[in-house]
mmCIF file of C-alpha atoms in Angstrom:
data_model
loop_
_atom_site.group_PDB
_atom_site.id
_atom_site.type_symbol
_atom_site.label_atom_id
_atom_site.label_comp_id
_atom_site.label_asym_id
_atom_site.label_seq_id
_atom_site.Cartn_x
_atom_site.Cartn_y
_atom_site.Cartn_z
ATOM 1 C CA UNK A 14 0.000 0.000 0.000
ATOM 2 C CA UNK A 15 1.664 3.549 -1.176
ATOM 3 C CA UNK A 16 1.541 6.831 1.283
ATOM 4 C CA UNK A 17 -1.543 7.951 -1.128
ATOM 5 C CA UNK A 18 -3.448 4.563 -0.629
ATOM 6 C CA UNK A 19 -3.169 5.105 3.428
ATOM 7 C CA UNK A 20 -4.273 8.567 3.288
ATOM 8 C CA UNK A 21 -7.435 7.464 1.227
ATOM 9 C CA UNK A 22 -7.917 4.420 3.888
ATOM 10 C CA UNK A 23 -7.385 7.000 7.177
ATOM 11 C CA UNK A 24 -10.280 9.254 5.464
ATOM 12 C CA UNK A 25 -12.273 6.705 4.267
ATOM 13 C CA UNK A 26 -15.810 7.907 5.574
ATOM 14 C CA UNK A 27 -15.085 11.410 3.989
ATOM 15 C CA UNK A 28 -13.789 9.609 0.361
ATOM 16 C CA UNK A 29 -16.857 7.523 0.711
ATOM 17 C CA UNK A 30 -19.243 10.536 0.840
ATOM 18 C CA UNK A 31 -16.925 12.105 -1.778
ATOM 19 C CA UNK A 32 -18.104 9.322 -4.326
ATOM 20 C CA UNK A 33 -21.324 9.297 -3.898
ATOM 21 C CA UNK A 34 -21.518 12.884 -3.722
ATOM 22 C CA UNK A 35 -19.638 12.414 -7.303
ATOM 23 C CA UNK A 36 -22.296 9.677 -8.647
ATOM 24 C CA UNK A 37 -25.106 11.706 -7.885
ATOM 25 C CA UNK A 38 -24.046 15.036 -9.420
ATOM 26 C CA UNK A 39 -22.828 13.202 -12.326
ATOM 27 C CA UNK A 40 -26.602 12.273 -13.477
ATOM 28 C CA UNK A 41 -26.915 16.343 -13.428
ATOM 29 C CA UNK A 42 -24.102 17.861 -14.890
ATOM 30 C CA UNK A 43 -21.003 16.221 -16.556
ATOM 31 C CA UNK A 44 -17.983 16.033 -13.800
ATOM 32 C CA UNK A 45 -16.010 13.136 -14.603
ATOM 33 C CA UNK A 46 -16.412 10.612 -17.413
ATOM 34 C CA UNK A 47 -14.804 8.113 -14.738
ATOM 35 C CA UNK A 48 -17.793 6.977 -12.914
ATOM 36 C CA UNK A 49 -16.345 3.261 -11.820
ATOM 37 C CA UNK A 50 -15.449 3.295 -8.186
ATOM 38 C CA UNK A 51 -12.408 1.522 -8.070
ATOM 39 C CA UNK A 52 -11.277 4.173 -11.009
ATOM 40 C CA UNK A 53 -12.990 7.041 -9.419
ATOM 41 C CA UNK A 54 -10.305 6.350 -6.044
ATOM 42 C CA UNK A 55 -7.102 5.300 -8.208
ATOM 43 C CA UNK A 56 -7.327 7.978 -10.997
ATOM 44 C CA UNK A 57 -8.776 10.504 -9.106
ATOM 45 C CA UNK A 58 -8.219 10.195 -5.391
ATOM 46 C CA UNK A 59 -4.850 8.641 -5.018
ATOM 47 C CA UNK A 60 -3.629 10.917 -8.116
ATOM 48 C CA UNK A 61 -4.331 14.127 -6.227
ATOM 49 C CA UNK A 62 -3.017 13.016 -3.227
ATOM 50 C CA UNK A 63 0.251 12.649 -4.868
ATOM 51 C CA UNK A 64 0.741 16.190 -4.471
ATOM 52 C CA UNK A 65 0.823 16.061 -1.291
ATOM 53 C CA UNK A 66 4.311 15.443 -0.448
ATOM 54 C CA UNK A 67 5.189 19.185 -2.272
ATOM 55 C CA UNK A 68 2.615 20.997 0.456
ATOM 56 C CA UNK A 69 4.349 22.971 3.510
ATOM 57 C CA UNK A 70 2.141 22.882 6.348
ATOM 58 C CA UNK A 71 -0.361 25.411 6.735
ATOM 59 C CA UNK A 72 -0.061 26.694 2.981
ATOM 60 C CA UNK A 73 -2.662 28.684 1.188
ATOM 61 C CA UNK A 74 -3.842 26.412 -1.727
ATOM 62 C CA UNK A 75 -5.295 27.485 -5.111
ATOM 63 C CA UNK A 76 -7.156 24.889 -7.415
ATOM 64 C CA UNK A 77 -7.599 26.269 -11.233
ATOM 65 C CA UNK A 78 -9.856 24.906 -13.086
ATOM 66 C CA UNK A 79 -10.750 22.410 -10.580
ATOM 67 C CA UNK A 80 -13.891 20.841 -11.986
ATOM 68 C CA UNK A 81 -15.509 17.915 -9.433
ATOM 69 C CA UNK A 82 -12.420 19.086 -6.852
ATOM 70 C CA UNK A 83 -9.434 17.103 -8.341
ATOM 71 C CA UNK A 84 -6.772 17.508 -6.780
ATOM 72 C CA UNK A 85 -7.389 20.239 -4.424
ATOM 73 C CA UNK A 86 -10.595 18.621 -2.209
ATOM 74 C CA UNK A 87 -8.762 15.085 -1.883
ATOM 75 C CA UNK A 88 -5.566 17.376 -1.027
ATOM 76 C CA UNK A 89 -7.772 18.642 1.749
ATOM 77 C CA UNK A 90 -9.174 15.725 3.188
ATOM 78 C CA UNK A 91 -6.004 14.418 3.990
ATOM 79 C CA UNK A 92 -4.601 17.707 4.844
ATOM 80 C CA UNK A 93 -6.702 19.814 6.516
ATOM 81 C CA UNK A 94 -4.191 22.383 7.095
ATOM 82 C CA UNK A 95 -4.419 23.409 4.268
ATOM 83 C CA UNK A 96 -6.168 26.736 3.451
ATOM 84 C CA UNK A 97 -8.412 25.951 0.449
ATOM 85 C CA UNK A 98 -9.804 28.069 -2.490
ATOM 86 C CA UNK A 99 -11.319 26.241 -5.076
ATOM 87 C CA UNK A 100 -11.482 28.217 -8.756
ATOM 88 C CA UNK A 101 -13.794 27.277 -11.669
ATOM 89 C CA UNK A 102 -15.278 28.942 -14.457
ATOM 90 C CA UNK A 103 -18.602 27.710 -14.433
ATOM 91 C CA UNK A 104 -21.085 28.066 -11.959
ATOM 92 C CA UNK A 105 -22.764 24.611 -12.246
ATOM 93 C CA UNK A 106 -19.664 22.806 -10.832
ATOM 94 C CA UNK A 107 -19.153 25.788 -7.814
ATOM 95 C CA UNK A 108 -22.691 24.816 -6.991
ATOM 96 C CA UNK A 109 -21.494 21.125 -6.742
ATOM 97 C CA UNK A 110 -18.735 22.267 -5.021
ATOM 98 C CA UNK A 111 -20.350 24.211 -1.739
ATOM 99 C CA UNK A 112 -22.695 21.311 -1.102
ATOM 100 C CA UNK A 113 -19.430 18.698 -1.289
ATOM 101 C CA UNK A 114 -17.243 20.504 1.169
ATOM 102 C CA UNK A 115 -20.500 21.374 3.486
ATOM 103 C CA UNK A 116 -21.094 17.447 3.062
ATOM 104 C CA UNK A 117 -17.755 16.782 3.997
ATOM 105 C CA UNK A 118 -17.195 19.207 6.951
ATOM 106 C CA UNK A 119 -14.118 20.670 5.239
ATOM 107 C CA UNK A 120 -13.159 24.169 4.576
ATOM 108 C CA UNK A 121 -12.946 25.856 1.460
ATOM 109 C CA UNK A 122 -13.526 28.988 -0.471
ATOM 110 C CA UNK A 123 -15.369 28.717 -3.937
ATOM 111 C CA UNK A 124 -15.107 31.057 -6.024
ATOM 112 C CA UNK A 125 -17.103 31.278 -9.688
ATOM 113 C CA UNK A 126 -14.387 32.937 -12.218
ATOM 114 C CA UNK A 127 -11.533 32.230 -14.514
ATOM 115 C CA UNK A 128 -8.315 32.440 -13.366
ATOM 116 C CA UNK A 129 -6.980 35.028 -16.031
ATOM 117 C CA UNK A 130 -9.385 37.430 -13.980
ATOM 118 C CA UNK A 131 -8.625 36.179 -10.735
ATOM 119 C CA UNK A 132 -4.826 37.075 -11.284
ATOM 120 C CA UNK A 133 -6.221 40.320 -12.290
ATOM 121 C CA UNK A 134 -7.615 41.018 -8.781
ATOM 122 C CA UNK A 135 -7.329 40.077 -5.091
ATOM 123 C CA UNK A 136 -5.839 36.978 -5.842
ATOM 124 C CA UNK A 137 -2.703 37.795 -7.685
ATOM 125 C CA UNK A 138 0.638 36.384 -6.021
ATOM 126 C CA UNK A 139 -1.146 35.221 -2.395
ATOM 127 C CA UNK A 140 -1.298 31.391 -2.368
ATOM 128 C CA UNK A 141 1.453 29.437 -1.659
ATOM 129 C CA UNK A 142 0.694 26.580 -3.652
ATOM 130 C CA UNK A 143 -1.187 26.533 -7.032
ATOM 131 C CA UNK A 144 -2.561 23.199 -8.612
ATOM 132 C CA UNK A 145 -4.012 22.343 -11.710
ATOM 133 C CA UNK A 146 -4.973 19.149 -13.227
ATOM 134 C CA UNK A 147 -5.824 18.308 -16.876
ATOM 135 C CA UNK A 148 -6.728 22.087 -17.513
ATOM 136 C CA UNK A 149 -4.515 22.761 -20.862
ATOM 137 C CA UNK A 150 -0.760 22.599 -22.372
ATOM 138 C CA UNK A 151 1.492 24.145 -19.929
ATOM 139 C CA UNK A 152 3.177 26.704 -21.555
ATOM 140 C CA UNK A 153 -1.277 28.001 -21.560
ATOM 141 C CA UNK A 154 -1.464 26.743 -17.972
ATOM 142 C CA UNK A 155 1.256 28.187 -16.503
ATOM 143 C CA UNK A 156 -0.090 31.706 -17.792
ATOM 144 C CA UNK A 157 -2.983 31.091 -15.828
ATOM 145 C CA UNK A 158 -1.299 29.661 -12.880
ATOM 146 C CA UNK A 159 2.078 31.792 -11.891
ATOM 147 C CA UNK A 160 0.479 34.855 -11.798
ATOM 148 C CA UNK A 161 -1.810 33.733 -9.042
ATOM 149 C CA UNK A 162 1.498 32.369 -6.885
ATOM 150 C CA UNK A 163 3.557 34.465 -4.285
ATOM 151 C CA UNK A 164 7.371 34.615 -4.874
ATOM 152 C CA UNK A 165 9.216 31.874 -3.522
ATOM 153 C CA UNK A 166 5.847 29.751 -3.686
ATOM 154 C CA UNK A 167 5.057 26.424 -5.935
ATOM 155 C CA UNK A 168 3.108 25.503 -9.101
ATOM 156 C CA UNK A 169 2.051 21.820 -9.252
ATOM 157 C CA UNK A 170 1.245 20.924 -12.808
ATOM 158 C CA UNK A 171 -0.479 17.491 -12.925
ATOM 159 C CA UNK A 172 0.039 15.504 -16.063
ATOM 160 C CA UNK A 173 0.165 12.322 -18.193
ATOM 161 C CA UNK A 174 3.540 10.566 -17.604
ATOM 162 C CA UNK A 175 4.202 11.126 -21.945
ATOM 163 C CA UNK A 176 3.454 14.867 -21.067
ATOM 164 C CA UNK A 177 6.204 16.213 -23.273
ATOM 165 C CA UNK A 178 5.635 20.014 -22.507
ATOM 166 C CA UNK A 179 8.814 21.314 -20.982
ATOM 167 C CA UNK A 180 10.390 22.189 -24.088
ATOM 168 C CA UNK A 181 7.682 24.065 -25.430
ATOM 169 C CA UNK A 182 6.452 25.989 -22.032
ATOM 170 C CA UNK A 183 10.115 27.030 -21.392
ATOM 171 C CA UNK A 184 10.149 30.421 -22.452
ATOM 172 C CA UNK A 185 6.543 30.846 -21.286
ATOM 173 C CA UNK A 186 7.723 29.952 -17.348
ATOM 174 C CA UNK A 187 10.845 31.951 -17.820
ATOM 175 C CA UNK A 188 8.895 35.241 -19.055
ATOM 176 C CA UNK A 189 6.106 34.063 -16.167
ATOM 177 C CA UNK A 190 8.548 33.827 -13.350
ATOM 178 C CA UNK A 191 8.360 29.888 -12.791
ATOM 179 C CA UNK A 192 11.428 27.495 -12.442
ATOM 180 C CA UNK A 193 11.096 24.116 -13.072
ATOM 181 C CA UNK A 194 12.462 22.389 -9.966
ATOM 182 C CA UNK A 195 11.709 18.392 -11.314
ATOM 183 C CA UNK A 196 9.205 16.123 -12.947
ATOM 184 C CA UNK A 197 7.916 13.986 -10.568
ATOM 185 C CA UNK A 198 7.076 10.657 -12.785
ATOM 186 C CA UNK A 199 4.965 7.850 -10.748
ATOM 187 C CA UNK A 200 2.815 5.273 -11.011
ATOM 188 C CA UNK A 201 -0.938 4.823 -9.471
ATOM 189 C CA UNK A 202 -1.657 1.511 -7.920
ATOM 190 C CA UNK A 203 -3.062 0.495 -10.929
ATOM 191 C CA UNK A 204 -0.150 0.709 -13.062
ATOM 192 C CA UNK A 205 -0.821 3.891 -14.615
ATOM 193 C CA UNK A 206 1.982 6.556 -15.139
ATOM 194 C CA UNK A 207 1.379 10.076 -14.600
ATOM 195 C CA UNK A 208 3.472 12.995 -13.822
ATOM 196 C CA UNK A 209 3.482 16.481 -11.770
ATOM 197 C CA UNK A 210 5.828 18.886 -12.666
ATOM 198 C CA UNK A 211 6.945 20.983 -9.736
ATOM 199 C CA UNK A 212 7.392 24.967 -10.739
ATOM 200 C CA UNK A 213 9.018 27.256 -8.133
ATOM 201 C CA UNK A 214 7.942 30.969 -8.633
ATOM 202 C CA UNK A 215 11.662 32.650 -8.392
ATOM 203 C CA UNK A 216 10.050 36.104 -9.841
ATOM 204 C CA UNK A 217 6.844 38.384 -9.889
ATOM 205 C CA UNK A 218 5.361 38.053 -13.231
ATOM 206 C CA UNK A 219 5.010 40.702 -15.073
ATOM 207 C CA UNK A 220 1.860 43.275 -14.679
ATOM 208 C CA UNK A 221 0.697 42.090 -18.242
ATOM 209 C CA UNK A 222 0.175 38.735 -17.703
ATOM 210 C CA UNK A 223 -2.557 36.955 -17.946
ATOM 211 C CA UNK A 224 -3.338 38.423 -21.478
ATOM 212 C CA UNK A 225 -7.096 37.439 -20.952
ATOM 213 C CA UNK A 226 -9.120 37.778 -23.792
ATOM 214 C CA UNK A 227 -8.682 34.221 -24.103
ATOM 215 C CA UNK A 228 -5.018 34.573 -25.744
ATOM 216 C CA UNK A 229 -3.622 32.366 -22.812
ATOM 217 C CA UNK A 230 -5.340 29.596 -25.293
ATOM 218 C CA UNK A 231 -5.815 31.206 -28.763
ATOM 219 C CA UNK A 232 -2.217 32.284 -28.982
ATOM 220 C CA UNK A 233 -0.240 30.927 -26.433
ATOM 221 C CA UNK A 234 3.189 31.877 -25.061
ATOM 222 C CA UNK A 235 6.280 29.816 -27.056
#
């Protein structure tokens, strides 16, 4: 049994509710296409946790684009403390969201917006810690991302283990302020590889990123 596989079975009440929360909400509006349990707690629950080990105690936690709460809700079951904001842009899945961590008894903020305005706002440069998981192609995601992290603070990219995006998201993290401290490959307990690259934020980004407009996407950083 790996670290991630413990912390699932020492919260297993909350994962529990976390499921069916899942399986109901999924009937409504699409969350995951991963509806198997056995799946639902290797691909999505032990694959957050991963993270974990990259988390200083008592760090402020951002979640972009965080969808049914992957990685940053299984992050905080295990870890409660960590301070919590969950970040989506649409509503639907916020909704889904409030009623989850109510369900669950855990803390978090959710907040209904896209992350290119976020980092236009209160939020730019004041969490520790920023995750994102399956959200877009890093040298896009980290253009979201950075902007949102403090100096000296971390980006945790989740990926595929084939992920080949370093090369092409270089100049992006340079320009962004990121450093690419290593690419943590591993494999879930079902054999599967995935990967999260760990990005230290060494410098403030610059005041004119994000680009918003949607250019993060349409005409991405390279």
């Amino acid at each position: 049994m790996n670290k991630q596989q413990k912390l699932i079975e020492e919260n297993a009440v909350k994962f529990g509710i976390y499921f069916d929360a899942l399986t109901e909400w999924n009937e409504k509006i699409n969350l995951t296409a991963i509806t198997g349990k056995e799946e639902v707690f290797v691909k999505h629950f032990e694959d957050s946790l991963y993270g974990e080990q990259y988390i200083a105690r008592g760090s402020s936690l951002c979640d972009v684009g965080t969808g049914a709460g992957f990685p940053g809700v299984p992050l905080k079951i295990a870890r409660n403390d960590i301070r919590l904001t969950l970040m989506d842009s649409l509503n639907k899945r916020i909704t889904f969201l409030l009623g989850l961590t109510a369900r669950l008894g855990v803390g978090a903020e959710c907040v209904h917006t896209r992350a290119e305005d976020a980092a236009r706002g209160k939020y730019r440069e004041s969490f520790d810690v920023v995750t994102a998981r399956a959200v877009a192609r890093l040298n896009t995601l980290a253009e979201y991302c950075l902007p949102l992290v403090k100096v000296g603070g971390v980006f945790l990219a989740y990926k595929t283990a084939d992920a080949d995006e370093l090369k092409e998201g270089a100049r992006a993290l340079k320009i962004l302020g990121g450093q690419v401290e290593k690419t943590d490959v591993f494999t879930l307990s079902n054999g599967d590889s995935r990967s999260i690259i760990v990005i230290r934020k060494v410098s403030a980004t610059p005041a004119k990123y994000p680009r918003g407009k949607g250019k993060e996407r349409s005409a991405p950083i390279v």
